[in-house]
Amino acid sequence: AQSVTQLGSHVSVSEGALVLLRCNYSSSVPPYLFWYVQYPNQGLQLLLKYTSAATLVKGINGFEAEFKKSETSFHLTKPSAHMSDAAEYFCAVSKGQGAQKLVFGQGTRLTINP
Amino acid sequence: AAGVIQSPRHLIKEKRETATLKCYPIPRHDTVYWYQQGPGQDPQFLISFYEKMQSDKGSIPDRFSAQQFSDYHSELNMSSLELGDSALYFCASATQGGVRETQYFGPGTRLLVL
């Protein structure tokens, strides 16, 4: 079985500060890992994904994440927060190859303080 | 670029009524997933289809059924609606070739059961 744990249901940072959203996974097979962002009353937008290639993955809007197998982690970072980054962020895992469902974490709500 | 289309975007039903949600995947995508997101919760996988065949099944109630048609669009049929079915229902599409294992989400259908 696969699962994802997001540490911190709410994270608040100042504009211009580092953003760090934590995600740890559990998987019986080599996982594919994803970060999605959800703005209020909108769908899920893919930020970035890890599919067993480079362990440091760069995504849209200046976000990046690093896959660390030894720590079973896939934390999301952004060097400098912008007000427009305020949203709900979901980490998700799938088994990878083939048509595989996503298993989501509980989500982290990111608030940006001016 | 074309995105996943879901209709209707909003739906209000009474208890014990039926509802049909539709999903039109990105052109040339052969896989469709359905997820349910309750208020303040993470998306939960319901069911998926690959090439018009059911490929996986999650926590989908027996009152719900779904299918994928020859043009790859999918419909989620919900009967005997309960108050607890009120949620945001997402459809996502993917392709087994090209950019593998990336699910692209539609804007969702918000269902309210009164």
Short mmCIF file of C-alpha atoms in Angstrom, two decimals:
data_model
loop_
_atom_site.label_atom_id
_atom_site.label_comp_id
_atom_site.label_asym_id
_atom_site.label_seq_id
_atom_site.Cartn_x
_atom_site.Cartn_y
_atom_site.Cartn_z
CA ALA A 1 0.00 0.00 0.00
CA GLN A 2 1.08 3.55 -0.61
CA SER A 3 0.59 6.59 1.53
CA VAL A 4 1.71 10.16 1.85
CA THR A 5 2.06 12.27 4.97
CA GLN A 6 2.24 16.02 4.76
CA LEU A 7 3.70 17.57 7.89
CA GLY A 8 1.80 20.69 8.82
CA SER A 9 -1.74 21.34 7.70
CA HIS A 10 -1.05 25.09 7.75
CA VAL A 11 2.16 26.91 6.88
CA SER A 12 2.54 30.66 7.05
CA VAL A 13 5.51 32.58 5.64
CA SER A 14 6.30 36.19 4.89
CA GLU A 15 6.43 37.45 1.34
CA GLY A 16 9.97 36.94 0.05
CA ALA A 17 10.77 34.21 2.56
CA LEU A 18 11.64 30.60 1.85
CA VAL A 19 8.73 28.22 1.36
CA LEU A 20 9.19 24.65 2.61
CA LEU A 21 6.30 22.18 2.47
CA ARG A 22 7.10 18.73 3.79
CA CYS A 23 6.00 15.42 2.30
CA ASN A 24 7.00 11.91 3.33
CA TYR A 25 5.86 8.85 1.47
CA SER A 26 5.51 5.15 1.99
CA SER A 27 5.55 2.80 -0.97
CA SER A 28 6.17 -0.90 -1.53
CA VAL A 29 7.47 -0.19 -5.04
CA PRO A 30 9.56 2.63 -6.52
CA PRO A 31 7.14 5.53 -6.42
CA TYR A 32 6.20 8.32 -8.72
CA LEU A 33 5.65 11.50 -6.69
CA PHE A 34 3.73 14.64 -7.49
CA TRP A 35 2.93 18.05 -6.07
CA TYR A 36 -0.36 19.66 -7.02
CA VAL A 37 -1.65 23.12 -6.11
CA GLN A 38 -5.30 24.00 -5.61
CA TYR A 39 -6.48 27.59 -5.57
CA PRO A 40 -9.85 28.37 -3.95
CA ASN A 41 -12.77 26.89 -5.85
CA GLN A 42 -10.50 25.56 -8.58
CA GLY A 43 -9.14 22.25 -9.76
CA LEU A 44 -5.77 20.69 -9.13
CA GLN A 45 -2.82 22.01 -11.09
CA LEU A 46 0.38 20.01 -11.45
CA LEU A 47 3.41 21.80 -10.03
CA LEU A 48 6.02 19.11 -10.61
CA LYS A 49 6.61 15.38 -10.63
CA TYR A 50 9.30 12.80 -9.92
CA THR A 51 9.31 9.71 -12.13
CA SER A 52 12.64 8.03 -11.29
CA ALA A 53 14.84 10.32 -13.36
CA ALA A 54 16.61 13.32 -11.78
CA THR A 55 16.13 13.51 -8.04
CA LEU A 56 15.93 17.32 -8.07
CA VAL A 57 12.82 18.30 -9.94
CA LYS A 58 11.99 21.81 -11.06
CA GLY A 59 8.41 22.82 -11.60
CA ILE A 60 6.32 25.80 -12.49
CA ASN A 61 6.15 29.11 -10.64
CA GLY A 62 9.68 28.71 -9.25
CA PHE A 63 8.95 25.60 -7.17
CA GLU A 64 11.24 22.62 -6.91
CA ALA A 65 11.38 19.39 -4.96
CA GLU A 66 14.05 16.85 -4.14
CA PHE A 67 13.44 13.11 -3.97
CA LYS A 68 15.40 11.58 -1.09
CA LYS A 69 14.99 7.84 -0.98
CA SER A 70 16.95 7.45 2.26
CA GLU A 71 14.56 9.83 3.99
CA THR A 72 11.45 8.77 1.99
CA SER A 73 10.82 12.45 1.45
CA PHE A 74 9.79 14.74 -1.38
CA HIS A 75 9.70 18.22 0.15
CA LEU A 76 8.57 21.20 -1.92
CA THR A 77 10.54 24.44 -1.79
CA LYS A 78 10.55 27.91 -3.28
CA PRO A 79 13.31 30.41 -2.47
CA SER A 80 11.10 33.48 -2.29
CA ALA A 81 7.38 33.41 -1.57
CA HIS A 82 4.96 35.55 -3.52
CA MET A 83 1.48 36.57 -2.49
CA SER A 84 0.08 34.58 -5.41
CA ASP A 85 1.49 31.37 -3.91
CA ALA A 86 -1.24 31.33 -1.27
CA ALA A 87 -3.15 28.10 -1.92
CA GLU A 88 -3.61 24.48 -0.83
CA TYR A 89 -0.79 22.15 -1.78
CA PHE A 90 -1.14 18.40 -2.13
CA CYS A 91 1.60 15.82 -2.32
CA ALA A 92 0.61 12.60 -4.08
CA VAL A 93 2.13 9.21 -4.83
CA SER A 94 1.42 6.56 -7.43
CA LYS A 95 2.91 3.20 -8.21
CA GLY A 96 4.25 4.51 -11.46
CA GLN A 97 3.99 2.61 -14.67
CA GLY A 98 0.57 1.89 -16.03
CA ALA A 99 -2.72 3.49 -15.21
CA GLN A 100 -2.20 4.09 -11.51
CA LYS A 101 -4.37 6.03 -9.11
CA LEU A 102 -2.96 8.90 -7.08
CA VAL A 103 -2.94 8.69 -3.32
CA PHE A 104 -2.96 12.19 -1.84
CA GLY A 105 -1.67 13.62 1.37
CA GLN A 106 -3.92 15.65 3.64
CA GLY A 107 -2.86 18.92 2.08
CA THR A 108 -1.02 21.96 3.40
CA ARG A 109 -2.58 25.38 3.30
CA LEU A 110 0.05 28.00 2.55
CA THR A 111 -0.56 31.55 3.74
CA ILE A 112 1.68 34.42 2.66
CA ASN A 113 1.98 37.39 4.99
CA PRO A 114 2.71 40.80 3.46
CA ALA B 1 -3.89 23.83 -24.94
CA ALA B 2 -7.06 21.82 -24.46
CA GLY B 3 -7.85 20.82 -20.90
CA VAL B 4 -10.13 18.36 -19.18
CA ILE B 5 -13.75 19.45 -19.35
CA GLN B 6 -16.27 18.58 -16.70
CA SER B 7 -19.97 19.24 -16.71
CA PRO B 8 -21.91 20.48 -15.00
CA ARG B 9 -19.68 22.69 -12.87
CA HIS B 10 -22.29 22.93 -10.13
CA LEU B 11 -25.17 20.64 -9.27
CA ILE B 12 -27.79 20.76 -6.56
CA LYS B 13 -29.85 17.66 -5.83
CA GLU B 14 -32.24 16.41 -3.20
CA LYS B 15 -31.65 13.30 -1.12
CA ARG B 16 -32.47 10.05 -2.95
CA GLU B 17 -32.22 11.73 -6.35
CA THR B 18 -29.78 10.72 -9.07
CA ALA B 19 -26.98 12.69 -10.69
CA THR B 20 -24.79 12.22 -13.73
CA LEU B 21 -21.40 13.87 -13.98
CA LYS B 22 -19.57 14.05 -17.27
CA CYS B 23 -15.88 14.23 -18.07
CA TYR B 24 -14.24 14.96 -21.41
CA PRO B 25 -10.53 14.11 -21.34
CA ILE B 26 -7.74 15.90 -23.11
CA PRO B 27 -7.66 14.79 -26.78
CA ARG B 28 -5.68 11.56 -27.29
CA HIS B 29 -5.76 10.75 -23.58
CA ASP B 30 -6.94 7.17 -23.08
CA THR B 31 -7.21 7.01 -19.29
CA VAL B 32 -9.75 8.69 -17.03
CA TYR B 33 -9.77 8.86 -13.23
CA TRP B 34 -12.51 10.01 -10.89
CA TYR B 35 -11.80 11.50 -7.45
CA GLN B 36 -14.04 12.79 -4.68
CA GLN B 37 -12.93 15.66 -2.45
CA GLY B 38 -15.05 16.30 0.62
CA PRO B 39 -14.99 19.68 2.37
CA GLY B 40 -11.53 20.34 3.79
CA GLN B 41 -10.30 16.91 2.74
CA ASP B 42 -7.83 15.49 0.26
CA PRO B 43 -9.08 13.95 -2.99
CA GLN B 44 -10.01 10.28 -2.72
CA PHE B 45 -9.77 7.94 -5.70
CA LEU B 46 -13.07 6.46 -6.86
CA ILE B 47 -12.53 4.63 -10.13
CA SER B 48 -10.49 4.67 -13.33
CA PHE B 49 -10.79 3.56 -16.92
CA TYR B 50 -8.21 2.72 -19.55
CA GLU B 51 -9.27 2.20 -23.14
CA LYS B 52 -12.91 2.01 -22.07
CA MET B 53 -12.29 -0.75 -19.55
CA GLN B 54 -12.33 -0.31 -15.79
CA SER B 55 -8.70 -0.38 -14.67
CA ASP B 56 -8.96 0.21 -10.93
CA LYS B 57 -11.56 0.75 -8.26
CA GLY B 58 -11.28 2.64 -5.03
CA SER B 59 -13.70 3.68 -2.35
CA ILE B 60 -16.66 4.07 -4.66
CA PRO B 61 -20.08 3.34 -3.15
CA ASP B 62 -22.21 0.66 -4.78
CA ARG B 63 -24.74 3.42 -5.49
CA PHE B 64 -22.26 4.92 -7.93
CA SER B 65 -21.36 3.55 -11.34
CA ALA B 66 -19.20 4.85 -14.14
CA GLN B 67 -18.19 4.07 -17.65
CA GLN B 68 -15.94 5.31 -20.42
CA PHE B 69 -17.39 5.62 -23.89
CA SER B 70 -15.94 5.03 -27.36
CA ASP B 71 -14.99 8.71 -27.66
CA TYR B 72 -13.15 8.36 -24.28
CA HIS B 73 -15.45 10.63 -22.37
CA SER B 74 -16.62 9.25 -19.06
CA GLU B 75 -19.75 9.55 -16.95
CA LEU B 76 -20.17 9.04 -13.23
CA ASN B 77 -23.70 8.04 -12.31
CA MET B 78 -24.79 8.55 -8.72
CA SER B 79 -28.07 7.20 -7.40
CA SER B 80 -29.93 7.41 -4.09
CA LEU B 81 -27.93 10.49 -3.21
CA GLU B 82 -27.09 11.08 0.42
CA LEU B 83 -26.09 14.26 2.25
CA GLY B 84 -22.58 12.85 2.59
CA ASP B 85 -22.19 12.74 -1.18
CA SER B 86 -21.86 16.52 -1.19
CA ALA B 87 -18.35 17.09 -2.44
CA LEU B 88 -16.17 18.27 -5.28
CA TYR B 89 -15.81 15.56 -7.92
CA PHE B 90 -12.72 15.69 -10.07
CA CYS B 91 -12.00 13.94 -13.29
CA ALA B 92 -8.42 13.56 -14.44
CA SER B 93 -7.07 12.26 -17.71
CA ALA B 94 -3.75 10.78 -18.71
CA THR B 95 -2.10 8.92 -21.52
CA GLN B 96 -0.06 5.76 -21.44
CA GLY B 97 2.31 7.21 -23.96
CA GLY B 98 3.94 10.65 -24.29
CA VAL B 99 4.23 12.37 -20.91
CA ARG B 100 3.70 9.25 -18.88
CA GLU B 101 1.92 9.02 -15.60
CA THR B 102 0.85 12.64 -15.38
CA GLN B 103 -2.79 13.14 -14.54
CA TYR B 104 -4.34 16.39 -15.64
CA PHE B 105 -7.31 17.46 -13.61
CA GLY B 106 -10.49 19.13 -14.68
CA PRO B 107 -12.04 22.04 -12.76
CA GLY B 108 -14.38 19.71 -10.90
CA THR B 109 -18.12 19.40 -10.39
CA ARG B 110 -19.38 20.72 -7.10
CA LEU B 111 -22.30 18.59 -5.95
CA LEU B 112 -24.56 19.73 -3.16
CA VAL B 113 -27.13 17.29 -1.81
CA LEU B 114 -29.92 18.87 0.23
#
